[in-house]
Amino acid sequence: MSQDSPVAYKRVMLKISGEALMGDQGYGLHPPTVQRIAREIKSVHDLGVEICMVIGGGNIFRGLSGSAQGMERTTADYMGMLATVMNALGMQAALEDLGVFTRVISAIPMDQVCEPYIRRRAVRHLEKGRVCIFAAGTGNPYFTTDTAATLRASEMACEAIFKGTKVDGVYDKDPVKHDDAVRYDKVTYDEVLAKHLNVMDASAIALARDNSLPIIVFSLDEPGGFRTILRGEGTSTRVGG
């Protein structure tokens, strides 16, 4: 990326939930929605930004909810990890259909489907301009994809985590349910933890804080939102940094 690039970041992590891929459906992958998000990613990739991704699995299976229904927690979490691999493959297909070379890299080895996680190889993919989608969480139960995104972002030396949500930042309460909800322009890691703000889970926030890794929360539903936020424009909330 050239020095006069219109964006401030060379390498970023994009974290989105599995539910973001559902569209108006109540379950699974909605191809038009996946394609729309892929176009958002391509628009940033075209700026020369190196992109890592972590996608949740809640649109297919959520380990915690499976555990709550009586399933053994470790098994439920592994099922959730496999759901993230399915989402990653769907996003890879959409990106490559747009001409963006993409690698799905899994923390659980499944060589016929995707690559195993090897940090140096993943860094090399980024340097070659490939989008890297990290799947299967950290490979361990009891850890969320939020924590996986923060861990991989730290390992890949990303300059920020961009969390795409349905709202344009972090609010003091749910803006969908409360008309008087107030959005923060900037908030510290400790405030997120102390006020129980719904950004990422506590482990992810603590890891981001320990590595001075800023988290930018923005609306992925806004057309062109990812590219706009990368340019330092639009509405978002910055956590830490």
PDB file of C-alpha atoms in Angstrom:
ATOM      1  CA  MET A   1       0.000   0.000   0.000  1.00  0.00           C
ATOM      2  CA  SER A   2       1.448   3.344  -1.021  1.00  0.00           C
ATOM      3  CA  GLN A   3       2.199   6.077   1.471  1.00  0.00           C
ATOM      4  CA  ASP A   4      -0.460   8.350  -0.010  1.00  0.00           C
ATOM      5  CA  SER A   5      -3.160   5.706   0.466  1.00  0.00           C
ATOM      6  CA  PRO A   6      -6.518   7.150   1.559  1.00  0.00           C
ATOM      7  CA  VAL A   7      -6.717   4.721   4.477  1.00  0.00           C
ATOM      8  CA  ALA A   8      -4.784   4.712   7.736  1.00  0.00           C
ATOM      9  CA  TYR A   9      -4.390   0.954   8.078  1.00  0.00           C
ATOM     10  CA  LYS A  10      -2.237  -1.523   6.205  1.00  0.00           C
ATOM     11  CA  ARG A  11      -3.541  -4.733   7.818  1.00  0.00           C
ATOM     12  CA  VAL A  12      -6.857  -5.191   9.630  1.00  0.00           C
ATOM     13  CA  MET A  13      -9.068  -7.860  11.151  1.00  0.00           C
ATOM     14  CA  LEU A  14     -12.766  -7.873  10.215  1.00  0.00           C
ATOM     15  CA  LYS A  15     -14.951  -9.701  12.722  1.00  0.00           C
ATOM     16  CA  ILE A  16     -18.562 -10.422  11.849  1.00  0.00           C
ATOM     17  CA  SER A  17     -21.170 -12.663  13.421  1.00  0.00           C
ATOM     18  CA  GLY A  18     -22.622 -15.685  11.721  1.00  0.00           C
ATOM     19  CA  GLU A  19     -26.030 -14.037  12.047  1.00  0.00           C
ATOM     20  CA  ALA A  20     -24.802 -11.283   9.706  1.00  0.00           C
ATOM     21  CA  LEU A  21     -24.877 -13.854   6.887  1.00  0.00           C
ATOM     22  CA  MET A  22     -28.523 -14.853   7.468  1.00  0.00           C
ATOM     23  CA  GLY A  23     -30.141 -11.840   5.857  1.00  0.00           C
ATOM     24  CA  ASP A  24     -33.855 -11.926   6.657  1.00  0.00           C
ATOM     25  CA  GLN A  25     -33.796 -15.676   7.124  1.00  0.00           C
ATOM     26  CA  GLY A  26     -33.852 -17.204  10.573  1.00  0.00           C
ATOM     27  CA  TYR A  27     -31.108 -19.697   9.846  1.00  0.00           C
ATOM     28  CA  GLY A  28     -28.204 -20.528   7.554  1.00  0.00           C
ATOM     29  CA  LEU A  29     -26.569 -18.590   4.746  1.00  0.00           C
ATOM     30  CA  HIS A  30     -28.450 -16.071   2.595  1.00  0.00           C
ATOM     31  CA  PRO A  31     -26.438 -15.929  -0.675  1.00  0.00           C
ATOM     32  CA  PRO A  32     -27.377 -12.326  -1.615  1.00  0.00           C
ATOM     33  CA  THR A  33     -26.291 -11.145   1.851  1.00  0.00           C
ATOM     34  CA  VAL A  34     -23.022 -13.075   1.658  1.00  0.00           C
ATOM     35  CA  GLN A  35     -22.389 -11.558  -1.773  1.00  0.00           C
ATOM     36  CA  ARG A  36     -23.142  -8.035  -0.502  1.00  0.00           C
ATOM     37  CA  ILE A  37     -20.646  -8.407   2.365  1.00  0.00           C
ATOM     38  CA  ALA A  38     -18.099  -9.865  -0.061  1.00  0.00           C
ATOM     39  CA  ARG A  39     -18.437  -6.735  -2.209  1.00  0.00           C
ATOM     40  CA  GLU A  40     -17.828  -4.597   0.895  1.00  0.00           C
ATOM     41  CA  ILE A  41     -14.647  -6.545   1.595  1.00  0.00           C
ATOM     42  CA  LYS A  42     -13.491  -6.309  -2.017  1.00  0.00           C
ATOM     43  CA  SER A  43     -13.954  -2.523  -1.964  1.00  0.00           C
ATOM     44  CA  VAL A  44     -11.469  -2.322   0.933  1.00  0.00           C
ATOM     45  CA  HIS A  45      -9.147  -4.940  -0.562  1.00  0.00           C
ATOM     46  CA  ASP A  46      -9.011  -2.795  -3.722  1.00  0.00           C
ATOM     47  CA  LEU A  47      -7.486  -0.011  -1.594  1.00  0.00           C
ATOM     48  CA  GLY A  48      -4.494  -2.251  -0.928  1.00  0.00           C
ATOM     49  CA  VAL A  49      -5.464  -3.136   2.639  1.00  0.00           C
ATOM     50  CA  GLU A  50      -4.473  -6.614   3.860  1.00  0.00           C
ATOM     51  CA  ILE A  51      -7.573  -8.254   5.338  1.00  0.00           C
ATOM     52  CA  CYS A  52      -8.004 -10.973   7.940  1.00  0.00           C
ATOM     53  CA  MET A  53     -11.465 -12.240   8.833  1.00  0.00           C
ATOM     54  CA  VAL A  54     -13.180 -14.217  11.560  1.00  0.00           C
ATOM     55  CA  ILE A  55     -16.839 -15.170  11.128  1.00  0.00           C
ATOM     56  CA  GLY A  56     -19.010 -16.544  13.922  1.00  0.00           C
ATOM     57  CA  GLY A  57     -21.193 -19.614  13.571  1.00  0.00           C
ATOM     58  CA  GLY A  58     -24.389 -18.566  15.301  1.00  0.00           C
ATOM     59  CA  ASN A  59     -26.452 -18.749  12.106  1.00  0.00           C
ATOM     60  CA  ILE A  60     -25.857 -22.520  12.036  1.00  0.00           C
ATOM     61  CA  PHE A  61     -25.019 -23.618  15.583  1.00  0.00           C
ATOM     62  CA  ARG A  62     -24.040 -21.840  18.779  1.00  0.00           C
ATOM     63  CA  GLY A  63     -22.138 -23.946  21.299  1.00  0.00           C
ATOM     64  CA  LEU A  64     -23.425 -22.081  24.345  1.00  0.00           C
ATOM     65  CA  SER A  65     -27.073 -22.517  23.388  1.00  0.00           C
ATOM     66  CA  GLY A  66     -26.470 -26.195  22.610  1.00  0.00           C
ATOM     67  CA  SER A  67     -24.917 -26.581  26.048  1.00  0.00           C
ATOM     68  CA  ALA A  68     -27.896 -24.845  27.636  1.00  0.00           C
ATOM     69  CA  GLN A  69     -30.170 -27.467  26.092  1.00  0.00           C
ATOM     70  CA  GLY A  70     -28.334 -30.291  27.824  1.00  0.00           C
ATOM     71  CA  MET A  71     -25.540 -31.052  25.360  1.00  0.00           C
ATOM     72  CA  GLU A  72     -22.074 -31.522  26.813  1.00  0.00           C
ATOM     73  CA  ARG A  73     -20.340 -28.124  26.489  1.00  0.00           C
ATOM     74  CA  THR A  74     -17.136 -29.302  24.818  1.00  0.00           C
ATOM     75  CA  THR A  75     -19.037 -31.193  22.130  1.00  0.00           C
ATOM     76  CA  ALA A  76     -21.375 -28.246  21.581  1.00  0.00           C
ATOM     77  CA  ASP A  77     -18.444 -25.869  21.186  1.00  0.00           C
ATOM     78  CA  TYR A  78     -16.746 -28.113  18.637  1.00  0.00           C
ATOM     79  CA  MET A  79     -19.983 -28.183  16.652  1.00  0.00           C
ATOM     80  CA  GLY A  80     -19.994 -24.383  16.755  1.00  0.00           C
ATOM     81  CA  MET A  81     -16.412 -24.342  15.457  1.00  0.00           C
ATOM     82  CA  LEU A  82     -17.405 -26.522  12.505  1.00  0.00           C
ATOM     83  CA  ALA A  83     -20.231 -24.084  11.763  1.00  0.00           C
ATOM     84  CA  THR A  84     -17.661 -21.289  11.424  1.00  0.00           C
ATOM     85  CA  VAL A  85     -15.792 -23.362   8.828  1.00  0.00           C
ATOM     86  CA  MET A  86     -18.971 -23.644   6.751  1.00  0.00           C
ATOM     87  CA  ASN A  87     -19.465 -19.873   6.918  1.00  0.00           C
ATOM     88  CA  ALA A  88     -15.825 -19.261   6.007  1.00  0.00           C
ATOM     89  CA  LEU A  89     -16.112 -21.498   2.934  1.00  0.00           C
ATOM     90  CA  GLY A  90     -19.266 -19.666   1.869  1.00  0.00           C
ATOM     91  CA  MET A  91     -17.517 -16.303   2.179  1.00  0.00           C
ATOM     92  CA  GLN A  92     -14.455 -17.630   0.345  1.00  0.00           C
ATOM     93  CA  ALA A  93     -16.649 -18.708  -2.573  1.00  0.00           C
ATOM     94  CA  ALA A  94     -18.301 -15.270  -2.731  1.00  0.00           C
ATOM     95  CA  LEU A  95     -14.966 -13.417  -2.588  1.00  0.00           C
ATOM     96  CA  GLU A  96     -13.303 -15.574  -5.224  1.00  0.00           C
ATOM     97  CA  ASP A  97     -16.332 -15.099  -7.461  1.00  0.00           C
ATOM     98  CA  LEU A  98     -15.375 -11.397  -7.333  1.00  0.00           C
ATOM     99  CA  GLY A  99     -11.762 -12.180  -8.187  1.00  0.00           C
ATOM    100  CA  VAL A 100     -10.378 -11.824  -4.646  1.00  0.00           C
ATOM    101  CA  PHE A 101      -7.951 -14.628  -3.814  1.00  0.00           C
ATOM    102  CA  THR A 102      -8.906 -16.044  -0.429  1.00  0.00           C
ATOM    103  CA  ARG A 103      -7.607 -18.696   1.964  1.00  0.00           C
ATOM    104  CA  VAL A 104      -9.652 -20.403   4.670  1.00  0.00           C
ATOM    105  CA  ILE A 105      -7.334 -21.320   7.534  1.00  0.00           C
ATOM    106  CA  SER A 106      -8.724 -23.627  10.204  1.00  0.00           C
ATOM    107  CA  ALA A 107      -7.567 -24.088  13.791  1.00  0.00           C
ATOM    108  CA  ILE A 108      -8.887 -27.661  13.488  1.00  0.00           C
ATOM    109  CA  PRO A 109      -6.980 -29.530  10.749  1.00  0.00           C
ATOM    110  CA  MET A 110      -9.168 -30.635   7.820  1.00  0.00           C
ATOM    111  CA  ASP A 111      -6.728 -30.668   4.930  1.00  0.00           C
ATOM    112  CA  GLN A 112      -9.214 -31.603   2.204  1.00  0.00           C
ATOM    113  CA  VAL A 113     -11.320 -28.533   2.962  1.00  0.00           C
ATOM    114  CA  CYS A 114      -8.944 -25.772   4.079  1.00  0.00           C
ATOM    115  CA  GLU A 115      -5.437 -25.045   5.306  1.00  0.00           C
ATOM    116  CA  PRO A 116      -4.233 -25.704   8.863  1.00  0.00           C
ATOM    117  CA  TYR A 117      -3.242 -22.660  10.872  1.00  0.00           C
ATOM    118  CA  ILE A 118       0.468 -21.921  10.497  1.00  0.00           C
ATOM    119  CA  ARG A 119       1.226 -18.344  11.447  1.00  0.00           C
ATOM    120  CA  ARG A 120       4.109 -17.712   9.035  1.00  0.00           C
ATOM    121  CA  ARG A 121       2.162 -19.154   6.111  1.00  0.00           C
ATOM    122  CA  ALA A 122      -0.847 -16.991   6.959  1.00  0.00           C
ATOM    123  CA  VAL A 123       1.346 -13.878   7.096  1.00  0.00           C
ATOM    124  CA  ARG A 124       2.751 -14.768   3.684  1.00  0.00           C
ATOM    125  CA  HIS A 125      -0.766 -15.060   2.244  1.00  0.00           C
ATOM    126  CA  LEU A 126      -1.534 -11.559   3.508  1.00  0.00           C
ATOM    127  CA  GLU A 127       1.677 -10.195   2.029  1.00  0.00           C
ATOM    128  CA  LYS A 128       0.638 -11.673  -1.330  1.00  0.00           C
ATOM    129  CA  GLY A 129      -2.675  -9.827  -1.156  1.00  0.00           C
ATOM    130  CA  ARG A 130      -4.886 -12.770  -0.232  1.00  0.00           C
ATOM    131  CA  VAL A 131      -7.762 -12.433   2.214  1.00  0.00           C
ATOM    132  CA  CYS A 132      -7.297 -14.853   5.128  1.00  0.00           C
ATOM    133  CA  ILE A 133     -10.433 -16.188   6.818  1.00  0.00           C
ATOM    134  CA  PHE A 134      -9.588 -17.810  10.143  1.00  0.00           C
ATOM    135  CA  ALA A 135     -12.084 -20.555  10.967  1.00  0.00           C
ATOM    136  CA  ALA A 136     -12.810 -22.964  13.839  1.00  0.00           C
ATOM    137  CA  GLY A 137     -12.173 -20.339  16.499  1.00  0.00           C
ATOM    138  CA  THR A 138      -9.020 -20.920  18.506  1.00  0.00           C
ATOM    139  CA  GLY A 139      -9.439 -24.681  18.134  1.00  0.00           C
ATOM    140  CA  ASN A 140     -10.385 -24.902  21.808  1.00  0.00           C
ATOM    141  CA  PRO A 141     -13.782 -25.136  23.532  1.00  0.00           C
ATOM    142  CA  TYR A 142     -14.894 -22.415  25.958  1.00  0.00           C
ATOM    143  CA  PHE A 143     -13.425 -19.646  23.775  1.00  0.00           C
ATOM    144  CA  THR A 144     -15.604 -17.473  21.538  1.00  0.00           C
ATOM    145  CA  THR A 145     -14.938 -16.257  18.020  1.00  0.00           C
ATOM    146  CA  ASP A 146     -14.472 -12.779  19.558  1.00  0.00           C
ATOM    147  CA  THR A 147     -11.458 -14.117  21.408  1.00  0.00           C
ATOM    148  CA  ALA A 148     -10.307 -15.963  18.272  1.00  0.00           C
ATOM    149  CA  ALA A 149     -10.492 -12.732  16.261  1.00  0.00           C
ATOM    150  CA  THR A 150      -8.457 -10.836  18.858  1.00  0.00           C
ATOM    151  CA  LEU A 151      -5.892 -13.633  19.123  1.00  0.00           C
ATOM    152  CA  ARG A 152      -5.408 -13.941  15.356  1.00  0.00           C
ATOM    153  CA  ALA A 153      -5.326 -10.144  14.955  1.00  0.00           C
ATOM    154  CA  SER A 154      -2.525 -10.010  17.511  1.00  0.00           C
ATOM    155  CA  GLU A 155      -0.615 -12.865  15.870  1.00  0.00           C
ATOM    156  CA  MET A 156      -0.976 -11.329  12.407  1.00  0.00           C
ATOM    157  CA  ALA A 157       0.138  -7.898  13.668  1.00  0.00           C
ATOM    158  CA  CYS A 158      -3.136  -6.291  12.573  1.00  0.00           C
ATOM    159  CA  GLU A 159      -3.406  -2.597  13.327  1.00  0.00           C
ATOM    160  CA  ALA A 160      -7.068  -2.725  14.361  1.00  0.00           C
ATOM    161  CA  ILE A 161     -10.091  -4.986  14.673  1.00  0.00           C
ATOM    162  CA  PHE A 162     -13.158  -3.817  12.763  1.00  0.00           C
ATOM    163  CA  LYS A 163     -16.316  -5.331  14.201  1.00  0.00           C
ATOM    164  CA  GLY A 164     -19.225  -5.158  11.775  1.00  0.00           C
ATOM    165  CA  THR A 165     -22.611  -5.122  13.508  1.00  0.00           C
ATOM    166  CA  LYS A 166     -26.198  -4.069  12.839  1.00  0.00           C
ATOM    167  CA  VAL A 167     -25.733  -0.714  14.600  1.00  0.00           C
ATOM    168  CA  ASP A 168     -23.284   2.122  14.003  1.00  0.00           C
ATOM    169  CA  GLY A 169     -21.228   1.830  17.176  1.00  0.00           C
ATOM    170  CA  VAL A 170     -21.324   1.079  20.891  1.00  0.00           C
ATOM    171  CA  TYR A 171     -24.305   2.347  22.891  1.00  0.00           C
ATOM    172  CA  ASP A 172     -24.968   2.561  26.619  1.00  0.00           C
ATOM    173  CA  LYS A 173     -28.015   0.318  26.003  1.00  0.00           C
ATOM    174  CA  ASP A 174     -29.659  -1.472  23.108  1.00  0.00           C
ATOM    175  CA  PRO A 175     -30.602   1.245  20.575  1.00  0.00           C
ATOM    176  CA  VAL A 176     -33.132  -1.076  18.946  1.00  0.00           C
ATOM    177  CA  LYS A 177     -35.119  -1.291  22.193  1.00  0.00           C
ATOM    178  CA  HIS A 178     -34.379   2.146  23.665  1.00  0.00           C
ATOM    179  CA  ASP A 179     -34.889   5.417  21.799  1.00  0.00           C
ATOM    180  CA  ASP A 180     -32.802   7.289  24.366  1.00  0.00           C
ATOM    181  CA  ALA A 181     -29.710   5.096  23.910  1.00  0.00           C
ATOM    182  CA  VAL A 182     -26.510   7.146  23.684  1.00  0.00           C
ATOM    183  CA  ARG A 183     -23.684   6.226  21.312  1.00  0.00           C
ATOM    184  CA  TYR A 184     -20.052   6.529  22.376  1.00  0.00           C
ATOM    185  CA  ASP A 185     -17.551   8.049  19.940  1.00  0.00           C
ATOM    186  CA  LYS A 186     -14.701   6.559  21.951  1.00  0.00           C
ATOM    187  CA  VAL A 187     -14.556   4.301  24.997  1.00  0.00           C
ATOM    188  CA  THR A 188     -11.726   2.652  26.923  1.00  0.00           C
ATOM    189  CA  TYR A 189     -11.260  -1.087  27.341  1.00  0.00           C
ATOM    190  CA  ASP A 190     -11.835  -0.757  31.084  1.00  0.00           C
ATOM    191  CA  GLU A 191     -15.084   1.173  30.560  1.00  0.00           C
ATOM    192  CA  VAL A 192     -16.335  -1.606  28.260  1.00  0.00           C
ATOM    193  CA  LEU A 193     -15.633  -4.155  30.986  1.00  0.00           C
ATOM    194  CA  ALA A 194     -16.905  -2.070  33.911  1.00  0.00           C
ATOM    195  CA  LYS A 195     -20.114  -0.966  32.173  1.00  0.00           C
ATOM    196  CA  HIS A 196     -20.744  -4.376  30.567  1.00  0.00           C
ATOM    197  CA  LEU A 197     -21.044  -2.759  27.145  1.00  0.00           C
ATOM    198  CA  ASN A 198     -21.909  -5.241  24.425  1.00  0.00           C
ATOM    199  CA  VAL A 199     -18.761  -5.099  22.294  1.00  0.00           C
ATOM    200  CA  MET A 200     -16.925  -8.405  22.709  1.00  0.00           C
ATOM    201  CA  ASP A 201     -16.630 -10.857  25.573  1.00  0.00           C
ATOM    202  CA  ALA A 202     -14.358 -10.029  28.496  1.00  0.00           C
ATOM    203  CA  SER A 203     -11.513 -12.324  27.389  1.00  0.00           C
ATOM    204  CA  ALA A 204     -11.364 -10.649  23.973  1.00  0.00           C
ATOM    205  CA  ILE A 205     -11.429  -7.141  25.460  1.00  0.00           C
ATOM    206  CA  ALA A 206      -8.688  -7.995  27.954  1.00  0.00           C
ATOM    207  CA  LEU A 207      -6.508  -9.492  25.204  1.00  0.00           C
ATOM    208  CA  ALA A 208      -7.032  -6.426  22.992  1.00  0.00           C
ATOM    209  CA  ARG A 209      -6.140  -4.169  25.924  1.00  0.00           C
ATOM    210  CA  ASP A 210      -2.981  -6.133  26.714  1.00  0.00           C
ATOM    211  CA  ASN A 211      -1.847  -5.787  23.090  1.00  0.00           C
ATOM    212  CA  SER A 212      -3.026  -2.160  22.632  1.00  0.00           C
ATOM    213  CA  LEU A 213      -5.230  -3.311  19.757  1.00  0.00           C
ATOM    214  CA  PRO A 214      -8.043  -0.851  18.977  1.00  0.00           C
ATOM    215  CA  ILE A 215     -11.527  -2.142  18.142  1.00  0.00           C
ATOM    216  CA  ILE A 216     -13.686  -0.102  15.763  1.00  0.00           C
ATOM    217  CA  VAL A 217     -17.394  -0.961  15.891  1.00  0.00           C
ATOM    218  CA  PHE A 218     -19.443   0.056  12.841  1.00  0.00           C
ATOM    219  CA  SER A 219     -22.550  -0.900  10.901  1.00  0.00           C
ATOM    220  CA  LEU A 220     -22.000  -3.552   8.266  1.00  0.00           C
ATOM    221  CA  ASP A 221     -25.565  -2.992   7.047  1.00  0.00           C
ATOM    222  CA  GLU A 222     -24.647   0.473   5.758  1.00  0.00           C
ATOM    223  CA  PRO A 223     -23.732   0.218   2.053  1.00  0.00           C
ATOM    224  CA  GLY A 224     -20.066   1.098   1.620  1.00  0.00           C
ATOM    225  CA  GLY A 225     -19.707   1.264   5.392  1.00  0.00           C
ATOM    226  CA  PHE A 226     -16.507  -0.761   5.718  1.00  0.00           C
ATOM    227  CA  ARG A 227     -14.663   1.306   3.121  1.00  0.00           C
ATOM    228  CA  THR A 228     -15.997   4.558   4.592  1.00  0.00           C
ATOM    229  CA  ILE A 229     -14.857   3.686   8.116  1.00  0.00           C
ATOM    230  CA  LEU A 230     -11.422   2.631   6.816  1.00  0.00           C
ATOM    231  CA  ARG A 231     -11.101   6.132   5.355  1.00  0.00           C
ATOM    232  CA  GLY A 232     -11.771   7.627   8.789  1.00  0.00           C
ATOM    233  CA  GLU A 233     -15.235   8.845   7.829  1.00  0.00           C
ATOM    234  CA  GLY A 234     -18.752   7.795   8.801  1.00  0.00           C
ATOM    235  CA  THR A 235     -20.108   6.877  12.240  1.00  0.00           C
ATOM    236  CA  SER A 236     -18.431   4.344  14.501  1.00  0.00           C
ATOM    237  CA  THR A 237     -17.110   3.793  18.022  1.00  0.00           C
ATOM    238  CA  ARG A 238     -13.429   3.300  18.778  1.00  0.00           C
ATOM    239  CA  VAL A 239     -12.570   1.111  21.745  1.00  0.00           C
ATOM    240  CA  GLY A 240      -9.101   1.746  23.187  1.00  0.00           C
ATOM    241  CA  GLY A 241      -6.184   2.755  21.039  1.00  0.00           C
TER     242      GLY A 241
END
